[in-house]
Short mmCIF file of C-alpha atoms in Angstrom, two decimals:
data_model
loop_
_atom_site.label_atom_id
_atom_site.label_comp_id
_atom_site.label_asym_id
_atom_site.label_seq_id
_atom_site.Cartn_x
_atom_site.Cartn_y
_atom_site.Cartn_z
CA MET E 1 -42.04 -2.33 65.25
CA SER E 2 -43.75 -5.65 65.39
CA GLY E 3 -42.04 -8.79 66.62
CA GLY E 4 -42.10 -10.40 63.22
CA THR E 5 -40.32 -7.42 61.57
CA GLY E 6 -37.73 -7.40 64.29
CA ARG E 7 -37.01 -11.07 63.82
CA LYS E 8 -36.64 -10.54 60.06
CA ASN E 9 -34.12 -7.75 60.61
CA ILE E 10 -32.15 -9.86 63.04
CA LYS E 11 -32.12 -12.68 60.48
CA LYS E 12 -30.81 -10.28 57.83
CA LEU E 13 -28.04 -9.15 60.13
CA ASN E 14 -27.03 -12.74 60.79
CA GLN E 15 -27.04 -13.43 57.01
CA GLY E 16 -24.60 -10.57 56.43
CA HIS E 17 -26.87 -7.87 54.98
CA GLY E 18 -26.36 -5.21 57.69
CA ILE E 19 -23.56 -3.15 59.13
CA PHE E 20 -23.09 -5.49 62.08
CA SER E 21 -23.23 -8.75 60.12
CA GLU E 22 -21.66 -11.90 61.48
CA PHE E 23 -18.79 -11.70 58.95
CA ARG E 24 -17.99 -8.06 59.75
CA VAL E 25 -18.10 -8.65 63.48
CA ARG E 26 -15.70 -11.51 63.15
CA PHE E 27 -13.44 -9.46 60.93
CA ILE E 28 -13.36 -6.50 63.38
CA VAL E 29 -12.71 -8.73 66.34
CA CYS E 30 -9.96 -10.57 64.46
CA TRP E 31 -8.02 -7.48 63.52
CA PHE E 32 -8.56 -5.92 66.98
CA PHE E 33 -6.71 -8.83 68.57
CA VAL E 34 -4.07 -8.84 65.83
CA PHE E 35 -3.18 -5.18 66.38
CA ARG E 36 -3.45 -5.59 70.17
CA SER E 37 -0.91 -8.44 70.08
CA LYS E 38 1.46 -6.36 67.90
CA ILE E 39 1.27 -3.45 70.38
CA LEU E 40 1.96 -5.81 73.24
CA VAL E 41 5.01 -7.18 71.53
CA SER E 42 6.34 -3.77 70.74
CA LEU E 43 5.84 -2.54 74.33
CA ARG E 44 6.99 -5.50 76.27
CA THR E 45 10.59 -6.29 75.60
CA LYS E 46 10.91 -9.00 78.27
CA ASN E 47 9.95 -12.56 77.65
CA LYS E 48 9.55 -12.05 73.90
CA LYS E 49 9.31 -15.76 73.10
CA ARG E 50 6.14 -16.21 75.13
CA ILE E 51 4.56 -13.05 73.75
CA ASN E 52 5.41 -14.07 70.14
CA LYS E 53 3.83 -17.46 70.67
CA LYS E 54 0.71 -15.85 72.01
CA ARG E 55 0.60 -13.40 69.19
CA PHE E 56 0.89 -16.08 66.45
CA LEU E 57 -1.75 -18.17 68.22
CA ILE E 58 -4.22 -15.32 68.41
CA GLN E 59 -3.52 -14.30 64.79
CA GLY E 60 -3.92 -17.86 63.56
CA ILE E 61 -7.22 -18.46 65.34
CA PHE E 62 -8.86 -15.20 64.38
CA LEU E 63 -7.52 -15.11 60.85
CA ILE E 64 -9.09 -18.49 60.18
CA MET E 65 -12.48 -17.32 61.37
CA PRO E 66 -13.09 -14.68 58.69
CA GLU E 67 -11.61 -16.93 55.98
CA MET E 68 -14.60 -19.23 56.29
CA PRO E 69 -17.25 -16.77 55.05
CA ILE E 70 -14.80 -15.29 52.53
CA LYS E 71 -14.22 -18.68 50.93
CA ALA E 72 -17.94 -19.43 51.06
CA ALA E 73 -18.74 -16.15 49.28
CA ILE E 74 -15.98 -16.48 46.65
CA ALA E 75 -16.24 -20.25 46.05
CA ARG E 76 -19.61 -20.27 44.32
CA PRO E 77 -18.89 -17.96 41.34
CA THR E 78 -15.34 -19.18 41.06
CA VAL E 79 -16.48 -22.83 40.91
CA VAL E 80 -19.20 -21.97 38.41
CA ARG E 81 -16.75 -20.16 36.15
CA GLY E 82 -14.23 -22.97 36.46
CA VAL E 83 -16.81 -25.62 35.57
CA ALA E 84 -18.05 -23.52 32.67
CA LEU E 85 -14.52 -23.06 31.32
CA ALA E 86 -13.78 -26.78 31.69
CA VAL E 87 -17.00 -27.67 29.85
CA LEU E 88 -16.19 -25.19 27.04
CA LEU E 89 -12.71 -26.55 26.54
CA MET E 90 -13.90 -30.16 26.66
CA MET E 91 -16.61 -29.44 24.05
CA GLY E 92 -14.04 -27.66 21.91
CA LEU E 93 -11.70 -30.64 22.13
CA LEU E 94 -14.39 -33.15 21.25
CA LEU E 95 -15.55 -31.00 18.30
CA ARG E 96 -12.00 -30.70 17.00
CA LEU E 97 -11.32 -34.42 17.28
CA TRP E 98 -14.49 -35.09 15.36
CA ILE E 99 -13.54 -32.60 12.62
CA ALA E 100 -9.92 -33.87 12.54
CA THR E 101 -10.98 -37.25 11.24
CA SER E 102 -11.58 -35.65 7.83
CA PRO E 103 -8.65 -35.77 5.37
CA GLY E 104 -8.26 -31.99 5.24
CA PHE E 105 -5.56 -30.75 2.89
CA GLU E 106 -3.95 -34.09 2.14
CA TRP E 107 -0.66 -32.64 0.80
CA ASP E 108 0.08 -30.69 3.99
CA VAL E 109 -1.07 -33.43 6.31
CA GLY E 110 0.88 -36.09 4.37
CA THR E 111 4.02 -33.95 4.37
CA ASN E 112 3.87 -33.46 8.13
CA GLN E 113 3.35 -37.20 8.59
CA GLY E 114 6.38 -37.90 6.42
CA TRP E 115 8.50 -35.55 8.53
CA ALA E 116 7.34 -37.33 11.70
CA LYS E 117 8.13 -40.76 10.26
CA SER E 118 11.56 -39.72 9.04
CA ALA E 119 12.41 -38.10 12.38
CA VAL E 120 11.71 -41.42 14.10
CA LEU E 121 13.32 -43.83 11.71
CA LEU E 122 16.27 -41.70 10.54
CA GLY E 123 16.84 -39.47 13.53
CA LEU E 124 15.87 -35.86 14.21
CA ALA E 125 19.04 -34.19 12.84
CA GLN E 126 19.37 -36.52 9.82
CA SER E 127 15.79 -35.89 8.74
CA TYR E 128 16.73 -32.34 7.66
CA THR E 129 18.87 -33.68 4.82
CA GLU E 130 17.15 -37.00 4.10
CA GLN E 131 13.52 -38.12 3.92
CA LEU E 132 11.86 -41.51 3.48
CA ASP E 133 9.43 -42.39 0.68
CA GLY E 134 10.47 -39.37 -1.38
CA ASN E 135 8.93 -36.86 1.00
CA MET E 136 9.80 -33.18 0.70
CA LEU E 137 12.75 -32.00 2.75
CA PRO E 138 11.66 -29.99 5.83
CA ASN E 139 11.35 -26.24 5.33
CA TYR E 140 10.17 -25.61 8.87
CA PRO E 141 12.39 -24.43 11.77
CA PRO E 142 13.98 -26.88 14.28
CA PHE E 143 11.30 -26.83 17.04
CA SER E 144 8.58 -27.72 14.53
CA LEU E 145 10.55 -30.78 13.54
CA ILE E 146 10.96 -31.65 17.24
CA LEU E 147 7.19 -31.55 17.63
CA PHE E 148 6.60 -33.75 14.56
CA GLY E 149 9.29 -36.14 15.77
CA SER E 150 7.54 -36.36 19.18
CA ILE E 151 4.26 -37.24 17.46
CA GLY E 152 6.07 -39.89 15.41
CA HIS E 153 7.50 -41.46 18.58
CA VAL E 154 4.05 -41.56 20.15
CA TYR E 155 2.68 -43.37 17.14
CA TYR E 156 5.67 -45.69 17.08
CA ALA E 157 5.17 -46.55 20.79
CA GLY E 158 1.44 -47.26 20.30
CA TRP E 159 1.15 -48.80 16.83
CA GLY E 160 4.66 -49.85 15.73
CA ASP E 161 6.79 -48.84 12.78
CA ASP E 162 4.10 -49.33 10.12
CA PHE E 163 2.99 -45.74 9.80
CA ALA E 164 0.41 -46.59 7.08
CA ALA E 165 -1.44 -49.26 9.09
CA HIS E 166 -3.63 -46.80 11.07
CA PRO E 167 -4.18 -43.69 8.93
CA THR E 168 -6.96 -42.20 11.02
CA ALA E 169 -4.97 -42.44 14.26
CA PHE E 170 -1.88 -40.99 12.61
CA ARG E 171 -3.96 -38.13 11.12
CA LEU E 172 -5.45 -37.32 14.55
CA LEU E 173 -2.02 -37.34 16.16
CA ILE E 174 -0.41 -35.11 13.55
CA LYS E 175 -3.22 -32.54 14.01
CA LEU E 176 -3.13 -32.81 17.80
CA PRO E 177 -0.45 -30.13 18.58
CA ALA E 178 -2.36 -27.48 16.67
CA ILE E 179 -5.62 -28.56 18.33
CA LEU E 180 -4.12 -28.35 21.82
CA THR E 181 -2.55 -24.96 21.19
CA ASP E 182 -5.93 -23.67 19.95
CA LEU E 183 -7.44 -24.59 23.30
CA GLY E 184 -4.33 -23.26 25.06
CA THR E 185 -4.83 -19.89 23.34
CA ALA E 186 -8.51 -19.84 24.43
CA LEU E 187 -7.43 -20.59 28.01
CA LEU E 188 -4.77 -17.89 27.78
CA PHE E 189 -7.33 -15.29 26.71
CA TYR E 190 -9.53 -16.29 29.60
CA PHE E 191 -6.81 -15.28 32.05
CA LEU E 192 -5.66 -12.21 30.11
CA LEU E 193 -9.13 -10.74 29.63
CA LYS E 194 -10.12 -11.71 33.16
CA ARG E 195 -7.21 -9.68 34.45
CA TRP E 196 -7.32 -6.69 32.14
CA ARG E 197 -11.09 -6.50 31.40
CA SER E 198 -13.40 -8.50 33.63
CA ARG E 199 -14.23 -12.04 34.72
CA SER E 200 -17.21 -12.24 32.38
CA ALA E 201 -15.11 -10.94 29.48
CA GLY E 202 -12.48 -13.67 30.13
CA LEU E 203 -15.12 -16.42 29.97
CA LEU E 204 -16.69 -14.91 26.86
CA ALA E 205 -13.25 -14.67 25.19
CA ALA E 206 -12.51 -18.31 25.88
CA ALA E 207 -15.90 -19.37 24.48
CA ILE E 208 -15.56 -17.25 21.30
CA PHE E 209 -12.01 -18.36 20.53
CA THR E 210 -12.80 -22.02 21.26
CA PHE E 211 -15.54 -22.05 18.61
CA HIS E 212 -14.02 -19.55 16.22
CA PRO E 213 -14.90 -20.88 12.73
CA ALA E 214 -11.56 -19.87 11.15
CA VAL E 215 -9.61 -21.47 14.03
CA LEU E 216 -11.58 -24.69 13.74
CA TYR E 217 -11.12 -24.73 9.97
CA GLU E 218 -7.40 -24.28 9.83
CA SER E 219 -6.27 -26.50 12.68
CA ALA E 220 -8.82 -29.29 12.91
CA TYR E 221 -9.99 -29.52 9.30
CA TRP E 222 -7.09 -28.26 7.17
CA GLY E 223 -4.36 -29.74 9.39
CA GLN E 224 -1.98 -26.73 9.41
CA THR E 225 0.19 -25.71 12.36
CA ASP E 226 -0.04 -21.93 12.41
CA SER E 227 -1.79 -22.00 15.80
CA ILE E 228 1.35 -23.38 17.51
CA PHE E 229 3.64 -20.43 16.88
CA THR E 230 0.68 -18.06 17.26
CA PHE E 231 0.10 -19.44 20.76
CA PHE E 232 3.74 -18.75 21.67
CA MET E 233 3.55 -15.22 20.25
CA THR E 234 0.29 -14.51 22.11
CA ALA E 235 1.68 -15.85 25.36
CA ALA E 236 4.88 -13.82 24.93
CA LEU E 237 2.95 -10.61 24.36
CA GLY E 238 0.65 -11.32 27.29
CA LEU E 239 3.60 -11.96 29.59
CA PHE E 240 5.34 -8.78 28.33
CA ALA E 241 2.14 -6.77 29.12
CA GLY E 242 2.21 -8.21 32.62
CA GLY E 243 5.91 -7.40 33.16
CA TRP E 244 7.28 -10.98 32.86
CA MET E 245 10.13 -10.10 30.59
CA VAL E 246 12.26 -13.19 30.86
CA ALA E 247 9.35 -15.55 30.11
CA ALA E 248 8.23 -13.29 27.23
CA GLY E 249 11.72 -13.47 25.66
CA ALA E 250 11.74 -17.29 26.02
CA LEU E 251 8.35 -17.73 24.31
CA ILE E 252 9.02 -15.29 21.46
CA ALA E 253 12.27 -17.24 20.75
CA LEU E 254 10.29 -20.51 20.83
CA ALA E 255 7.81 -19.01 18.38
CA LEU E 256 10.61 -18.04 16.02
CA PHE E 257 12.05 -21.60 16.13
CA THR E 258 8.56 -22.94 15.37
CA LYS E 259 7.70 -20.82 12.38
CA VAL E 260 9.80 -18.14 10.68
CA GLN E 261 6.70 -16.02 10.15
CA THR E 262 7.29 -14.84 13.78
CA VAL E 263 9.50 -12.15 12.13
CA MET E 264 6.24 -10.18 11.77
CA LEU E 265 6.74 -9.27 15.42
CA GLY E 266 10.53 -9.26 15.39
CA LEU E 267 11.12 -5.53 14.93
CA PHE E 268 8.07 -4.70 17.06
CA PHE E 269 9.33 -6.83 19.98
CA LEU E 270 12.76 -5.28 19.64
CA ILE E 271 11.26 -1.74 19.78
CA ILE E 272 9.00 -2.33 22.80
CA SER E 273 11.82 -4.10 24.63
CA LEU E 274 14.14 -1.12 24.11
CA LEU E 275 11.41 1.36 25.06
CA ALA E 276 10.81 -0.59 28.27
CA GLY E 277 14.38 0.17 29.40
CA TRP E 278 17.71 -1.50 29.05
CA LYS E 279 17.12 -3.71 32.11
CA ASN E 280 13.94 -5.16 30.56
CA PHE E 281 15.72 -5.57 27.26
CA VAL E 282 18.44 -7.61 28.94
CA LYS E 283 15.77 -9.72 30.61
CA VAL E 284 14.13 -10.46 27.27
CA CYS E 285 17.50 -11.48 25.82
CA ALA E 286 18.23 -13.56 28.88
CA GLY E 287 15.01 -15.55 28.29
CA ALA E 288 15.55 -15.96 24.52
CA LEU E 289 19.16 -17.20 24.51
CA PRO E 290 18.71 -20.37 26.63
CA VAL E 291 15.70 -21.39 24.50
CA ALA E 292 17.80 -21.00 21.31
CA PHE E 293 20.49 -23.17 22.84
CA LEU E 294 18.11 -25.87 23.97
CA VAL E 295 16.28 -26.07 20.64
CA LEU E 296 19.47 -26.23 18.54
CA PHE E 297 21.36 -28.61 20.88
CA PRO E 298 19.91 -31.90 19.48
CA TYR E 299 20.94 -30.84 15.95
CA TRP E 300 24.43 -30.02 17.13
CA LEU E 301 24.68 -33.45 18.74
CA GLY E 302 23.49 -35.02 15.46
CA GLY E 303 26.10 -33.08 13.47
CA ASN E 304 23.51 -31.30 11.32
CA LEU E 305 23.23 -27.91 12.96
CA GLN E 306 24.07 -25.95 9.81
CA ALA E 307 21.18 -27.54 7.95
CA ALA E 308 18.73 -26.46 10.63
CA ILE E 309 20.06 -22.91 10.57
CA ASN E 310 20.00 -22.82 6.75
CA VAL E 311 16.30 -23.71 6.71
CA MET E 312 15.52 -20.58 8.71
CA ALA E 313 17.91 -18.36 6.76
CA ASP E 314 16.57 -19.51 3.36
CA SER E 315 12.89 -19.02 4.21
CA VAL E 316 12.76 -15.68 2.41
CA GLY E 317 12.46 -16.50 -1.26
CA TYR E 318 11.44 -20.13 -0.76
CA TYR E 319 8.16 -19.40 -2.55
CA SER E 320 9.24 -16.53 -4.81
CA ILE E 321 5.85 -15.48 -6.16
CA VAL E 322 3.90 -12.36 -5.38
CA SER E 323 0.95 -14.15 -3.77
CA SER E 324 0.22 -17.77 -3.13
CA ALA E 325 -3.57 -17.74 -3.01
CA SER E 326 -3.66 -14.96 -0.37
CA TYR E 327 -6.32 -12.38 -1.18
CA ASN E 328 -4.25 -9.34 -0.15
CA LEU E 329 -3.05 -6.11 -1.72
CA TRP E 330 -1.31 -7.84 -4.60
CA TRP E 331 -4.31 -10.02 -5.39
CA THR E 332 -6.43 -6.81 -5.45
CA VAL E 333 -4.17 -5.27 -8.12
CA LEU E 334 -3.03 -8.36 -10.09
CA SER E 335 -5.87 -10.85 -9.52
CA ASP E 336 -4.99 -14.47 -10.40
CA SER E 337 -1.77 -13.46 -12.13
CA ALA E 338 -0.29 -12.66 -8.70
CA GLY E 339 0.25 -16.41 -8.39
CA THR E 340 2.48 -16.56 -11.43
CA ILE E 341 4.56 -13.32 -11.23
CA GLN E 342 7.94 -13.57 -9.48
CA ASP E 343 8.26 -11.11 -6.60
CA THR E 344 11.77 -10.23 -7.74
CA GLU E 345 10.40 -8.53 -10.85
CA LEU E 346 10.51 -4.75 -10.86
CA LEU E 347 7.34 -2.71 -10.43
CA PHE E 348 7.37 0.23 -12.92
CA GLY E 349 11.06 -0.49 -13.35
CA ILE E 350 11.84 1.08 -9.96
CA ILE E 351 11.51 -1.46 -7.11
CA SER E 352 10.71 -5.13 -6.87
CA TYR E 353 7.47 -6.42 -5.38
CA ARG E 354 9.39 -8.02 -2.53
CA HIS E 355 11.27 -4.93 -1.51
CA LEU E 356 8.13 -2.79 -1.79
CA GLY E 357 6.43 -5.19 0.62
CA PHE E 358 9.39 -4.90 3.03
CA LEU E 359 9.18 -1.10 2.83
CA LEU E 360 5.42 -0.97 3.49
CA PHE E 361 5.74 -3.31 6.42
CA PHE E 362 8.60 -1.21 7.85
CA LEU E 363 6.43 1.89 7.57
CA ALA E 364 3.66 0.07 9.48
CA ASN E 365 6.10 -0.58 12.31
CA ILE E 366 7.01 3.14 12.39
CA TYR E 367 3.26 3.97 12.42
CA VAL E 368 2.41 1.90 15.48
CA THR E 369 5.56 3.08 17.27
CA ALA E 370 4.78 6.72 16.67
CA LEU E 371 1.20 6.19 17.88
CA PHE E 372 1.86 4.29 21.14
CA TRP E 373 5.46 4.93 22.22
CA LYS E 374 4.35 7.22 25.00
CA ARG E 375 2.54 4.31 26.61
CA TRP E 376 5.50 2.01 26.32
CA ARG E 377 8.25 4.33 27.55
CA PRO E 378 8.78 3.76 30.39
CA PHE E 379 6.75 0.57 30.38
CA ARG E 380 4.19 0.10 33.12
CA PRO E 381 1.84 -2.89 33.15
CA GLY E 382 -1.74 -1.74 32.87
CA ARG E 383 -4.97 -2.03 30.88
CA ALA E 384 -4.02 0.63 28.35
CA ALA E 385 -0.59 -0.99 27.77
CA PHE E 386 -2.22 -4.40 27.28
CA PHE E 387 -4.76 -3.29 24.70
CA THR E 388 -2.28 -1.09 22.77
CA LEU E 389 0.27 -3.89 22.64
CA PHE E 390 -2.19 -6.40 21.25
CA ALA E 391 -3.84 -3.85 18.89
CA ALA E 392 -0.41 -2.94 17.46
CA ALA E 393 0.65 -6.56 17.16
CA GLY E 394 -2.61 -7.51 15.50
CA PHE E 395 -2.26 -4.62 13.03
CA LEU E 396 1.32 -5.69 12.20
CA ALA E 397 0.20 -9.29 11.67
CA TYR E 398 -2.49 -7.99 9.33
CA THR E 399 0.04 -5.76 7.57
CA PHE E 400 2.47 -8.68 7.16
CA PHE E 401 -0.21 -10.66 5.36
CA PHE E 402 -1.60 -7.76 3.37
CA VAL E 403 1.48 -6.12 1.90
CA SER E 404 4.19 -8.78 1.92
CA THR E 405 4.82 -11.09 -1.02
CA GLN E 406 5.06 -14.92 -0.90
CA MET E 407 2.04 -14.99 1.40
CA HIS E 408 -0.17 -18.10 1.65
CA GLU E 409 -3.90 -17.90 2.37
CA ARG E 410 -3.48 -19.07 5.97
CA TYR E 411 -0.82 -16.51 6.97
CA LEU E 412 -3.50 -14.19 8.39
CA PHE E 413 -4.06 -16.64 11.24
CA PRO E 414 -1.88 -14.73 13.76
CA PHE E 415 -4.27 -11.78 13.50
CA VAL E 416 -7.10 -14.03 14.72
CA ALA E 417 -5.31 -14.31 18.05
CA LEU E 418 -3.27 -11.11 18.32
CA GLY E 419 -6.15 -8.89 17.20
CA PHE E 420 -8.66 -10.70 19.39
CA PRO E 421 -8.46 -8.32 22.45
CA MET E 422 -9.44 -5.48 20.02
CA ALA E 423 -12.95 -7.00 20.06
CA PHE E 424 -13.25 -6.25 23.77
CA ILE E 425 -12.39 -2.54 23.58
CA ASN E 426 -15.63 -1.30 22.11
CA ARG E 427 -18.28 -2.13 19.56
CA LYS E 428 -16.32 -0.82 16.56
CA GLY E 429 -13.35 -2.95 17.47
CA ALA E 430 -15.60 -6.02 17.70
CA LEU E 431 -17.12 -5.28 14.29
CA LEU E 432 -13.74 -4.83 12.64
CA TYR E 433 -12.40 -8.03 14.19
CA THR E 434 -15.47 -9.96 13.01
CA ALA E 435 -15.19 -8.59 9.50
CA VAL E 436 -11.49 -9.53 9.13
CA SER E 437 -12.14 -12.99 10.62
CA LEU E 438 -14.92 -13.63 8.05
CA LEU E 439 -12.70 -12.46 5.22
CA PHE E 440 -9.93 -14.75 6.42
CA LEU E 441 -12.32 -17.69 6.56
CA SER E 442 -13.54 -16.88 3.01
CA ASN E 443 -9.91 -16.83 1.81
CA LEU E 444 -9.33 -20.29 3.34
CA MET E 445 -12.46 -21.67 1.72
CA GLY E 446 -11.47 -20.14 -1.63
CA TRP E 447 -8.46 -22.48 -1.72
CA LEU E 448 -9.84 -25.50 0.15
CA PRO E 449 -13.65 -25.68 0.17
CA TRP E 450 -15.22 -27.05 3.31
CA THR E 451 -18.82 -27.67 2.19
CA SER E 452 -20.70 -27.83 -1.09
CA ILE E 453 -21.98 -24.29 -0.44
CA ASP E 454 -18.69 -22.46 -0.57
CA ARG E 455 -17.54 -24.76 -3.41
CA THR E 456 -20.59 -23.70 -5.40
CA LEU E 457 -20.13 -19.99 -4.62
CA PHE E 458 -16.55 -19.83 -5.83
CA SER E 459 -17.33 -21.84 -8.95
CA THR E 460 -20.42 -19.76 -9.79
CA PHE E 461 -18.71 -16.35 -9.20
CA PRO E 462 -15.17 -16.57 -10.60
CA THR E 463 -14.30 -13.03 -9.44
CA LEU E 464 -15.34 -13.64 -5.87
CA ASP E 465 -11.65 -13.90 -4.87
CA VAL E 466 -10.98 -10.39 -6.18
CA LEU E 467 -14.02 -9.07 -4.36
CA ILE E 468 -12.70 -10.57 -1.10
CA ALA E 469 -9.33 -8.96 -1.75
CA VAL E 470 -10.94 -5.54 -2.28
CA CYS E 471 -12.86 -5.97 0.97
CA GLN E 472 -9.58 -6.80 2.64
CA LEU E 473 -8.23 -3.47 1.39
CA PHE E 474 -11.07 -1.48 2.96
CA ALA E 475 -10.89 -3.57 6.16
CA TYR E 476 -7.12 -2.87 6.43
CA ILE E 477 -7.66 0.88 6.07
CA ALA E 478 -10.42 0.72 8.71
CA VAL E 479 -8.13 -1.13 11.18
CA ALA E 480 -5.33 1.42 10.61
CA ARG E 481 -7.78 4.29 11.32
CA TYR E 482 -9.10 2.47 14.37
CA LEU E 483 -5.64 2.32 15.90
CA PHE E 484 -5.35 6.06 15.47
CA ALA E 485 -8.75 6.57 17.12
CA LEU E 486 -7.77 4.17 19.90
CA GLU E 487 -4.83 6.37 20.92
CA ARG E 488 -6.43 9.75 20.28
CA LYS E 489 -10.07 9.28 21.38
CA ILE E 490 -10.79 5.96 23.12
CA LEU E 491 -8.00 5.48 25.64
CA PRO E 492 -7.23 8.06 28.34
CA PRO E 493 -4.34 10.41 27.43
CA ALA E 494 -0.88 9.09 28.19
CA LYS E 495 1.45 10.95 30.50
CA GLN E 496 4.18 12.83 28.72
CA ASP E 497 7.77 12.50 29.78
CA ARG E 498 10.25 15.37 29.67
CA ILE E 499 11.43 14.73 26.10
CA SER E 500 7.94 14.60 24.59
CA ALA E 501 6.89 17.68 26.60
CA TRP E 502 9.89 19.57 25.24
CA ILE E 503 9.08 18.46 21.69
CA HIS E 504 5.45 19.57 22.08
CA ALA E 505 6.59 22.96 23.35
CA ARG E 506 8.91 23.46 20.38
CA LEU E 507 6.19 22.42 17.97
CA HIS E 508 3.82 24.90 19.55
CA HIS E 509 6.29 27.71 18.99
CA LEU E 510 6.83 26.53 15.40
CA ARG E 511 3.11 26.60 14.72
CA ARG E 512 2.91 30.12 16.08
CA TRP E 513 5.85 31.12 13.92
CA CYS E 514 4.19 29.64 10.80
CA LYS E 515 0.97 31.55 11.44
CA MET E 516 2.79 34.95 11.55
CA PRO E 517 1.90 37.48 8.82
CA THR E 518 4.62 38.13 6.30
CA ARG E 519 4.52 41.90 6.84
CA MET E 520 4.79 43.09 10.41
CA PRO E 521 6.14 46.19 12.03
CA LEU E 522 9.63 45.96 13.54
CA LYS E 523 8.28 46.62 17.02
CA ARG E 524 5.87 43.66 16.69
CA TRP E 525 8.70 41.40 15.51
CA ALA E 526 10.74 42.37 18.52
CA GLU E 527 7.84 41.53 20.85
CA VAL E 528 7.34 38.13 19.27
CA LEU E 529 10.98 37.26 19.34
CA LYS E 530 11.10 38.08 23.08
#
């Protein structure tokens, strides 16, 4: 070996490429002294104070030494990912603020502004029964009105009580909660996918959701607030998947007090909480009850608690039509007339449209429970549990939009978040998620055009809305089949508990019994019965 080659090998060892690298030598020496000090303490019973001081000193010195190369090795990619994430979120915020200056859907934005103004000038509780300037009475739950009132107070502190003096500033402020929760959901998916998939998947998820066209369209351009309660639902489900039951219960309750459409996960959350065990169910309830008290407390102080509760109770039937511009199952069958037919009318003289929607949605809950209950009972945090929880929740959000009556075009927004992890399972999941997202964006543009291109398309092809609804039908069937394949083929098999093993054994004997020939000798029957 030449001298140059030897020097190169020594340099590699010093840089940490060999078995006896500087880092590993430090690490070995450190733990040698740590264990030596522990042995000394255990053997010498006399003068323990002096030995303990010596042990802690040695441990402190030598534990700091290996921390230096560890931090140096970890710091670079961590800092790069942190900077990339911060840049993504900042770019998303600037893009949203630029889009938010547009009028959007003026009726929705103006109504929200009126609620904010009345909450400031009349009081939070009083604004449920009285509105200024002839504005519509609030039909949103109590926490939504608290958010609008907070925005109104911010405007009042900065620009005074003339809410019409600065329309652009007021429009940006009223859209700000939805914009911030959009970015919060992107940040949430960064941490969730980083934990349950990989670091690169977390960063990619944050980037995709930050610049998701449908998300940008609804929150920043349209001015709707569906992203707020969707953020709470997504966070609740992510915390449940990680075993944080109390926090999950608190956030699912906050979602319900933000938008009543949270009932799409009501039965599902009840089922998974019960399957997780009675202790976890109690934890979920313990997190939800304080949130309910804190949200309703201001209205109780204002003497208008009953009005706030009535708004939530009367949500079903508020828009009593089969479909309000949502290209779902009913739009596929009834076309434009779905927007004029009352959902209380009987279908074939047997059942009303509303009750049929309830029945189909209930069957969807049974379907996902029958598919995944083995993975949720008893509940153990893990990758399979995370992906099955979000896949089931996304499917239920899709079902709620597709089969329920009184649906608006934007009520598919929760699927955009809850179904998002499905895109990181495999290629088919990504394709299905992309297809549903594009159909949702097309539905939004069918009601509120964004550019001259989509405006021209819908005016040139009058039946384009029915075509989108038919595509929704095929996409829904594909998602339902994908969930079945996810449990049976994609994910590793779940461990069976004693009850399911007993059921499988009985079913096996039943199958054998059904396959028996009708005519069999008595001796053969006796052998089988044994």
